[in-house]
Amino acid sequence: MTSSSATLNGTVNANGLFTTAWFNYGTGAGYYTGTSTTQSVSGSTDTSVSIGIDGLSPGTTYYYRIAAQNIIGITYGDEMSFITLFDTSAPTGFVNISNDETYAIFATVTLTLSAIDDVGVTGYYISENSTIPSAANLGWSLIPSTSSYSASISYILSDGDGNKTIYVWYKDDSGNVSSPASDSIIFDTTPPIVTITSPTSNDTDTTSNSKINIGGSATDSTSGINEITWSNNFGISGTANGTTGWSIFRISLLIGENTITVTATDNAGNTGTDVITVNRTEGGQGSISGYVVDIEGNPIENAKVRIKRKNIAEKTVSDEDGFFEIEALDAGTYVVIARKMGYKITRKTVKLKEDEDVEIEIKMKRQ
């Protein structure tokens, strides 16, 4: 016997005929609204019949009788009664916010609700306050009684950025209230602040150089900075080094106005921007860059690269891709020399014009 089920027992003598037995039951004496499943009986002696029924109401008196039928007809037993147990078990519930997303940038989120109860879940109560509601509270959302409930609903978070914890309680037919199910999400609607501080904190800058380095800072008090990216008005873009303190190196400049937009994206997906317009004038310096490779085209790392001209000598080292670059060079003719142990020294002559960026390839042969 439970609050919602019972096992009914009786005895039938089939008197040697094939017989089918069952129970009628209901909440009124002599008035039966339910019929159990059946059990076959045979033989000529008393045979026990035991059949379970469910879907009963807790703390309720039920009346029942056994019935048996064969080719002779139907016979009914005496009426009996039982009382189901009172329901003291609360539902077991669950809640999930937006499929386990860590952050929300909009106030409306999706809650996935589910609960089970032996008798029947009849309502749920949602709050950002952990105070347990009574079963009579007006804030309950009522649902048709069901032993297993699940649904997805929309919920609007309270105002203000920060961590939001949502509590959900479930109640059953008997007024038992579950322990709170809860889940949390970080609500972040505020864009990060990104600031360009180098080469200037002003909105504009002027240079004759063909490339520029810029840097700055970014802050976000709720979810933190995820990445810093940049783009210009000529369709070029990239990713900065660093986040709260960031740098972008060797952005190419064309003659005239170059608008560079720096975008900070926080971990929730909000974005903030800062913009600098750089005016590149004519008559500026240029650069020589390129790749050091072997005769098969494979990159040579750590090759020593020198650029020489009368009274001028600059040097650098190729990276893992064989790349090198020397900037801030005046117009003129330069000799580029590459050295690497195990390879023959290789020279290349480059004529550099004002405001020109020249890229070359240096092929080195093994000794």
CSV table of C-alpha atoms in Angstrom, one decimal:
chain,number,residue,atom,x,y,z
A,1,MET,CA,0.0,0.0,0.0
A,2,THR,CA,1.3,3.5,-0.9
A,3,SER,CA,-0.3,6.9,-1.2
A,4,SER,CA,-1.2,6.2,-4.9
A,5,SER,CA,-1.3,2.4,-5.3
A,6,ALA,CA,-2.5,-0.8,-3.7
A,7,THR,CA,-2.5,-4.6,-4.2
A,8,LEU,CA,-5.9,-6.2,-3.9
A,9,ASN,CA,-6.2,-9.8,-2.8
A,10,GLY,CA,-9.1,-12.3,-3.0
A,11,THR,CA,-9.9,-16.0,-3.5
A,12,VAL,CA,-11.7,-17.7,-6.4
A,13,ASN,CA,-12.8,-21.4,-6.9
A,14,ALA,CA,-13.2,-22.0,-10.6
A,15,ASN,CA,-15.0,-25.3,-10.1
A,16,GLY,CA,-13.1,-26.9,-12.9
A,17,LEU,CA,-14.1,-24.3,-15.5
A,18,PHE,CA,-11.8,-21.7,-17.2
A,19,THR,CA,-12.5,-18.5,-15.2
A,20,THR,CA,-11.4,-14.9,-15.4
A,21,ALA,CA,-11.1,-12.8,-12.2
A,22,TRP,CA,-10.7,-9.0,-11.6
A,23,PHE,CA,-11.5,-6.3,-9.0
A,24,ASN,CA,-14.0,-3.4,-9.2
A,25,TYR,CA,-13.1,-0.4,-7.0
A,26,GLY,CA,-14.1,3.2,-6.2
A,27,THR,CA,-14.4,5.8,-3.5
A,28,GLY,CA,-18.1,5.3,-2.7
A,29,ALA,CA,-19.6,2.2,-1.0
A,30,GLY,CA,-21.3,0.1,-3.7
A,31,TYR,CA,-20.2,2.5,-6.4
A,32,TYR,CA,-17.2,1.3,-8.5
A,33,THR,CA,-15.6,3.5,-11.1
A,34,GLY,CA,-12.4,1.5,-11.6
A,35,THR,CA,-11.7,-2.0,-12.9
A,36,SER,CA,-8.3,-3.8,-12.5
A,37,THR,CA,-6.5,-6.0,-14.9
A,38,THR,CA,-7.6,-9.6,-15.1
A,39,GLN,CA,-6.2,-12.9,-13.8
A,40,SER,CA,-7.0,-16.4,-15.1
A,41,VAL,CA,-8.1,-19.0,-12.6
A,42,SER,CA,-8.5,-22.8,-13.1
A,43,GLY,CA,-8.9,-25.9,-11.0
A,44,SER,CA,-11.4,-27.0,-8.4
A,45,THR,CA,-9.9,-25.5,-5.2
A,46,ASP,CA,-9.7,-22.0,-3.8
A,47,THR,CA,-7.1,-20.0,-5.8
A,48,SER,CA,-5.6,-16.7,-4.6
A,49,VAL,CA,-6.0,-13.7,-6.9
A,50,SER,CA,-3.7,-10.7,-6.4
A,51,ILE,CA,-3.8,-7.7,-8.7
A,52,GLY,CA,-2.2,-4.2,-8.3
A,53,ILE,CA,-3.9,-0.9,-9.0
A,54,ASP,CA,-2.5,2.6,-9.2
A,55,GLY,CA,-3.5,6.2,-9.9
A,56,LEU,CA,-5.1,6.4,-6.5
A,57,SER,CA,-5.5,9.5,-4.3
A,58,PRO,CA,-3.6,9.7,-1.1
A,59,GLY,CA,-5.4,9.4,2.3
A,60,THR,CA,-8.6,8.2,0.6
A,61,THR,CA,-11.0,5.3,1.5
A,62,TYR,CA,-11.5,2.9,-1.4
A,63,TYR,CA,-14.2,0.2,-1.7
A,64,TYR,CA,-13.6,-2.9,-3.7
A,65,ARG,CA,-14.9,-6.3,-4.6
A,66,ILE,CA,-13.7,-9.3,-6.4
A,67,ALA,CA,-15.4,-10.5,-9.6
A,68,ALA,CA,-15.1,-13.8,-11.5
A,69,GLN,CA,-16.7,-14.9,-14.8
A,70,ASN,CA,-16.9,-18.2,-16.7
A,71,ILE,CA,-19.4,-19.8,-19.0
A,72,ILE,CA,-21.9,-20.1,-16.2
A,73,GLY,CA,-21.9,-16.3,-15.5
A,74,ILE,CA,-20.4,-13.6,-13.2
A,75,THR,CA,-20.1,-13.9,-9.5
A,76,TYR,CA,-19.1,-11.0,-7.1
A,77,GLY,CA,-17.5,-11.2,-3.7
A,78,ASP,CA,-18.2,-9.2,-0.6
A,79,GLU,CA,-17.3,-5.5,-0.6
A,80,MET,CA,-14.1,-4.6,1.3
A,81,SER,CA,-12.3,-1.3,1.9
A,82,PHE,CA,-8.8,0.2,2.4
A,83,ILE,CA,-7.3,3.6,3.0
A,84,THR,CA,-4.4,4.8,1.0
A,85,LEU,CA,-1.4,6.3,2.8
A,86,PHE,CA,-1.1,10.1,3.1
A,87,ASP,CA,1.4,11.6,0.6
A,88,THR,CA,4.3,13.1,2.5
A,89,SER,CA,6.9,12.8,-0.3
A,90,ALA,CA,7.6,16.1,-2.2
A,91,PRO,CA,8.5,16.1,-5.9
A,92,THR,CA,12.1,15.9,-7.1
A,93,GLY,CA,12.9,18.8,-9.5
A,94,PHE,CA,15.6,20.2,-11.8
A,95,VAL,CA,16.2,23.5,-13.6
A,96,ASN,CA,18.8,24.5,-16.3
A,97,ILE,CA,19.4,28.0,-17.6
A,98,SER,CA,20.0,28.4,-21.4
A,99,ASN,CA,21.6,25.0,-21.9
A,100,ASP,CA,24.4,25.6,-19.4
A,101,GLU,CA,25.6,28.9,-21.0
A,102,THR,CA,28.0,30.8,-18.7
A,103,TYR,CA,26.9,34.3,-19.7
A,104,ALA,CA,23.7,36.1,-20.8
A,105,ILE,CA,23.7,39.4,-22.6
A,106,PHE,CA,19.9,39.6,-22.9
A,107,ALA,CA,17.5,39.6,-19.9
A,108,THR,CA,15.3,36.9,-21.4
A,109,VAL,CA,16.7,33.4,-20.9
A,110,THR,CA,15.3,29.9,-21.4
A,111,LEU,CA,14.6,27.7,-18.4
A,112,THR,CA,14.4,23.9,-18.8
A,113,LEU,CA,12.2,22.5,-16.0
A,114,SER,CA,11.6,18.9,-15.0
A,115,ALA,CA,10.2,17.1,-12.0
A,116,ILE,CA,8.8,13.8,-10.9
A,117,ASP,CA,6.4,12.8,-8.1
A,118,ASP,CA,4.6,9.5,-7.2
A,119,VAL,CA,1.2,11.2,-6.9
A,120,GLY,CA,1.5,14.1,-9.4
A,121,VAL,CA,3.3,17.4,-9.9
A,122,THR,CA,0.8,20.2,-10.0
A,123,GLY,CA,2.8,23.5,-10.1
A,124,TYR,CA,6.2,25.2,-10.1
A,125,TYR,CA,7.4,28.4,-8.5
A,126,ILE,CA,10.3,30.5,-9.8
A,127,SER,CA,12.3,33.1,-8.0
A,128,GLU,CA,15.7,34.7,-7.6
A,129,ASN,CA,15.1,34.7,-3.9
A,130,SER,CA,15.9,31.5,-2.0
A,131,THR,CA,13.0,31.9,0.5
A,132,ILE,CA,10.9,28.7,0.3
A,133,PRO,CA,7.3,29.5,-0.8
A,134,SER,CA,4.3,27.9,0.8
A,135,ALA,CA,2.0,25.7,-1.3
A,136,ALA,CA,-0.7,28.4,-1.0
A,137,ASN,CA,1.5,31.2,-2.3
A,138,LEU,CA,-0.1,33.1,-5.2
A,139,GLY,CA,3.1,33.0,-7.3
A,140,TRP,CA,2.7,29.3,-8.3
A,141,SER,CA,2.3,28.4,-11.9
A,142,LEU,CA,-0.2,25.6,-12.0
A,143,ILE,CA,-0.1,22.6,-14.4
A,144,PRO,CA,-2.3,19.6,-14.9
A,145,SER,CA,-1.3,16.9,-12.4
A,146,THR,CA,1.4,14.6,-13.8
A,147,SER,CA,3.9,12.1,-12.4
A,148,SER,CA,6.6,13.3,-14.7
A,149,TYR,CA,6.7,17.0,-15.9
A,150,SER,CA,9.1,18.7,-18.3
A,151,ALA,CA,9.0,22.0,-20.1
A,152,SER,CA,11.0,24.9,-21.5
A,153,ILE,CA,9.9,28.4,-20.6
A,154,SER,CA,11.1,32.0,-21.0
A,155,TYR,CA,12.2,33.9,-17.9
A,156,ILE,CA,13.3,37.6,-17.5
A,157,LEU,CA,16.3,38.2,-15.3
A,158,SER,CA,16.2,40.9,-12.7
A,159,ASP,CA,17.9,44.2,-13.6
A,160,GLY,CA,21.7,44.7,-13.0
A,161,ASP,CA,24.8,42.9,-14.3
A,162,GLY,CA,26.3,40.1,-12.2
A,163,ASN,CA,25.7,36.6,-11.1
A,164,LYS,CA,22.0,35.5,-11.2
A,165,THR,CA,20.8,32.4,-9.4
A,166,ILE,CA,17.3,31.1,-10.2
A,167,TYR,CA,15.5,28.9,-7.7
A,168,VAL,CA,12.6,26.6,-8.7
A,169,TRP,CA,10.3,24.7,-6.4
A,170,TYR,CA,7.7,22.1,-7.4
A,171,LYS,CA,4.5,21.0,-5.5
A,172,ASP,CA,2.3,18.0,-5.8
A,173,ASP,CA,-1.4,17.1,-5.3
A,174,SER,CA,-1.0,16.9,-1.6
A,175,GLY,CA,0.6,20.3,-1.2
A,176,ASN,CA,4.1,18.9,-0.6
A,177,VAL,CA,6.8,21.4,-1.7
A,178,SER,CA,10.1,20.2,-3.1
A,179,SER,CA,13.6,21.3,-2.1
A,180,PRO,CA,14.8,24.1,-4.4
A,181,ALA,CA,16.4,23.3,-7.7
A,182,SER,CA,18.8,26.0,-8.8
A,183,ASP,CA,21.1,27.1,-11.6
A,184,SER,CA,23.2,30.3,-12.1
A,185,ILE,CA,24.3,32.5,-15.0
A,186,ILE,CA,26.3,35.7,-15.3
A,187,PHE,CA,24.2,38.5,-16.7
A,188,ASP,CA,26.4,41.0,-18.6
A,189,THR,CA,25.0,43.7,-20.7
A,190,THR,CA,27.7,46.3,-20.4
A,191,PRO,CA,30.3,46.6,-23.2
A,192,PRO,CA,34.0,46.6,-22.3
A,193,ILE,CA,36.0,49.8,-22.5
A,194,VAL,CA,39.0,49.9,-24.8
A,195,THR,CA,41.4,52.8,-25.0
A,196,ILE,CA,44.2,53.5,-27.5
A,197,THR,CA,47.1,55.2,-25.8
A,198,SER,CA,50.0,54.7,-28.2
A,199,PRO,CA,51.4,56.3,-30.3
A,200,THR,CA,49.0,58.9,-28.9
A,201,SER,CA,45.8,59.1,-26.9
A,202,ASN,CA,44.4,61.6,-29.3
A,203,ASP,CA,41.9,60.6,-32.0
A,204,THR,CA,44.3,61.5,-34.8
A,205,ASP,CA,48.0,61.1,-35.6
A,206,THR,CA,50.3,62.0,-38.5
A,207,THR,CA,53.4,60.1,-39.7
A,208,SER,CA,55.5,59.6,-42.8
A,209,ASN,CA,56.2,56.0,-41.9
A,210,SER,CA,54.7,53.1,-43.9
A,211,LYS,CA,53.8,51.1,-40.8
A,212,ILE,CA,52.6,51.9,-37.3
A,213,ASN,CA,52.5,50.2,-33.9
A,214,ILE,CA,49.6,50.9,-31.6
A,215,GLY,CA,48.8,49.9,-28.1
A,216,GLY,CA,46.5,50.5,-25.2
A,217,SER,CA,44.3,49.0,-22.5
A,218,ALA,CA,40.9,47.4,-22.0
A,219,THR,CA,38.6,46.8,-19.0
A,220,ASP,CA,35.4,44.8,-18.3
A,221,SER,CA,34.2,44.5,-14.7
A,222,THR,CA,31.7,41.6,-15.1
A,223,SER,CA,32.9,38.9,-17.5
A,224,GLY,CA,36.4,40.0,-18.4
A,225,ILE,CA,38.1,40.7,-21.7
A,226,ASN,CA,38.2,37.8,-24.2
A,227,GLU,CA,40.1,39.3,-27.1
A,228,ILE,CA,41.2,42.5,-28.9
A,229,THR,CA,40.9,42.8,-32.6
A,230,TRP,CA,41.5,45.6,-35.1
A,231,SER,CA,40.5,46.6,-38.6
A,232,ASN,CA,41.1,49.5,-41.0
A,233,ASN,CA,39.2,51.3,-43.7
A,234,PHE,CA,40.9,49.3,-46.4
A,235,GLY,CA,39.5,45.9,-45.3
A,236,ILE,CA,42.6,44.7,-43.4
A,237,SER,CA,42.1,43.2,-39.9
A,238,GLY,CA,43.9,41.2,-37.3
A,239,THR,CA,44.2,40.2,-33.6
A,240,ALA,CA,46.2,42.1,-31.0
A,241,ASN,CA,48.7,40.7,-28.6
A,242,GLY,CA,47.3,40.7,-25.0
A,243,THR,CA,43.9,41.7,-23.6
A,244,THR,CA,43.8,44.2,-20.7
A,245,GLY,CA,47.1,45.5,-22.0
A,246,TRP,CA,47.4,45.0,-25.7
A,247,SER,CA,49.7,45.8,-28.6
A,248,ILE,CA,49.3,45.7,-32.4
A,249,PHE,CA,52.5,45.7,-34.5
A,250,ARG,CA,53.4,46.8,-38.1
A,251,ILE,CA,50.0,47.9,-39.4
A,252,SER,CA,50.6,49.0,-43.0
A,253,LEU,CA,49.6,52.6,-43.8
A,254,LEU,CA,48.7,54.0,-47.2
A,255,ILE,CA,49.3,57.6,-48.2
A,256,GLY,CA,46.4,59.7,-46.8
A,257,GLU,CA,43.9,58.9,-44.0
A,258,ASN,CA,44.0,55.4,-42.4
A,259,THR,CA,41.2,54.8,-40.0
A,260,ILE,CA,42.0,52.0,-37.5
A,261,THR,CA,39.3,50.6,-35.3
A,262,VAL,CA,40.2,48.6,-32.2
A,263,THR,CA,37.5,46.3,-30.8
A,264,ALA,CA,37.4,44.7,-27.4
A,265,THR,CA,35.1,41.7,-26.9
A,266,ASP,CA,34.3,40.5,-23.4
A,267,ASN,CA,33.6,36.9,-22.5
A,268,ALA,CA,29.8,37.4,-22.7
A,269,GLY,CA,30.1,38.7,-26.3
A,270,ASN,CA,29.6,42.4,-25.7
A,271,THR,CA,31.9,44.7,-27.7
A,272,GLY,CA,33.4,48.2,-27.3
A,273,THR,CA,35.6,50.1,-29.7
A,274,ASP,CA,38.1,53.0,-30.0
A,275,VAL,CA,39.2,54.6,-33.2
A,276,ILE,CA,42.3,56.4,-34.4
A,277,THR,CA,42.8,58.1,-37.7
A,278,VAL,CA,46.4,58.2,-38.9
A,279,ASN,CA,47.4,60.5,-41.8
A,280,ARG,CA,50.4,59.2,-43.6
A,281,THR,CA,52.3,61.9,-45.5
A,282,GLU,CA,54.5,61.5,-48.6
A,283,GLY,CA,58.3,61.5,-48.4
A,284,GLY,CA,58.4,59.0,-45.6
A,285,GLN,CA,60.5,56.0,-44.9
A,286,GLY,CA,60.0,52.5,-46.2
A,287,SER,CA,60.8,48.9,-45.3
A,288,ILE,CA,62.5,45.8,-46.6
A,289,SER,CA,61.0,42.4,-45.6
A,290,GLY,CA,60.8,38.9,-47.0
A,291,TYR,CA,61.7,35.3,-46.4
A,292,VAL,CA,64.9,33.3,-46.2
A,293,VAL,CA,64.5,29.8,-47.7
A,294,ASP,CA,66.6,27.0,-49.1
A,295,ILE,CA,66.6,26.0,-52.7
A,296,GLU,CA,63.5,23.8,-52.2
A,297,GLY,CA,61.6,26.7,-50.7
A,298,ASN,CA,61.7,25.5,-47.1
A,299,PRO,CA,62.0,28.3,-44.5
A,300,ILE,CA,65.4,28.9,-42.8
A,301,GLU,CA,65.1,30.0,-39.2
A,302,ASN,CA,67.6,32.1,-37.3
A,303,ALA,CA,69.4,33.3,-40.4
A,304,LYS,CA,71.3,36.5,-39.7
A,305,VAL,CA,70.0,39.2,-42.1
A,306,ARG,CA,72.0,42.5,-42.5
A,307,ILE,CA,70.9,45.5,-44.6
A,308,LYS,CA,73.8,47.7,-45.6
A,309,ARG,CA,74.2,51.1,-47.3
A,310,LYS,CA,76.8,53.8,-47.0
A,311,ASN,CA,76.9,54.8,-43.4
A,312,ILE,CA,73.8,52.6,-42.6
A,313,ALA,CA,73.8,49.0,-41.3
A,314,GLU,CA,70.7,47.3,-39.8
A,315,LYS,CA,70.4,43.7,-38.8
A,316,THR,CA,67.7,41.2,-37.7
A,317,VAL,CA,67.1,37.4,-37.5
A,318,SER,CA,64.6,35.3,-39.5
A,319,ASP,CA,61.8,33.7,-37.5
A,320,GLU,CA,60.5,30.1,-37.7
A,321,ASP,CA,58.8,30.9,-41.0
A,322,GLY,CA,62.0,32.4,-42.4
A,323,PHE,CA,60.4,35.9,-42.2
A,324,PHE,CA,62.4,39.0,-41.5
A,325,GLU,CA,61.6,42.8,-41.7
A,326,ILE,CA,63.6,46.0,-41.2
A,327,GLU,CA,61.7,49.2,-41.1
A,328,ALA,CA,62.3,53.0,-41.1
A,329,LEU,CA,64.6,52.9,-44.1
A,330,ASP,CA,65.3,56.0,-46.2
A,331,ALA,CA,65.1,55.8,-50.0
A,332,GLY,CA,68.2,54.4,-51.6
A,333,THR,CA,70.0,51.2,-52.7
A,334,TYR,CA,70.6,48.5,-50.1
A,335,VAL,CA,72.5,45.3,-50.0
A,336,VAL,CA,70.7,42.5,-48.1
A,337,ILE,CA,73.1,39.8,-46.8
A,338,ALA,CA,71.9,36.5,-45.3
A,339,ARG,CA,74.2,34.2,-43.2
A,340,LYS,CA,73.5,30.8,-41.7
A,341,MET,CA,75.9,28.1,-40.6
A,342,GLY,CA,76.0,25.3,-43.2
A,343,TYR,CA,74.8,27.7,-46.0
A,344,LYS,CA,76.7,29.9,-48.4
A,345,ILE,CA,76.5,33.6,-47.7
A,346,THR,CA,73.8,35.1,-50.0
A,347,ARG,CA,73.5,38.8,-51.1
A,348,LYS,CA,70.7,40.6,-52.8
A,349,THR,CA,70.5,44.3,-54.0
A,350,VAL,CA,67.3,46.2,-53.4
A,351,LYS,CA,66.4,49.7,-54.6
A,352,LEU,CA,64.0,51.3,-52.2
A,353,LYS,CA,61.9,54.4,-53.0
A,354,GLU,CA,60.3,56.8,-50.7
A,355,ASP,CA,57.2,55.4,-48.9
A,356,GLU,CA,57.9,52.0,-50.4
A,357,ASP,CA,57.6,48.6,-48.7
A,358,VAL,CA,59.6,46.0,-50.6
A,359,GLU,CA,59.3,42.2,-50.0
A,360,ILE,CA,62.0,39.9,-51.3
A,361,GLU,CA,62.9,36.2,-51.2
A,362,ILE,CA,66.5,35.1,-50.3
A,363,LYS,CA,67.4,31.6,-51.4
A,364,MET,CA,70.4,30.0,-49.7
A,365,LYS,CA,72.4,27.1,-50.9
A,366,ARG,CA,74.1,24.6,-48.6
A,367,GLN,CA,77.9,24.6,-48.5
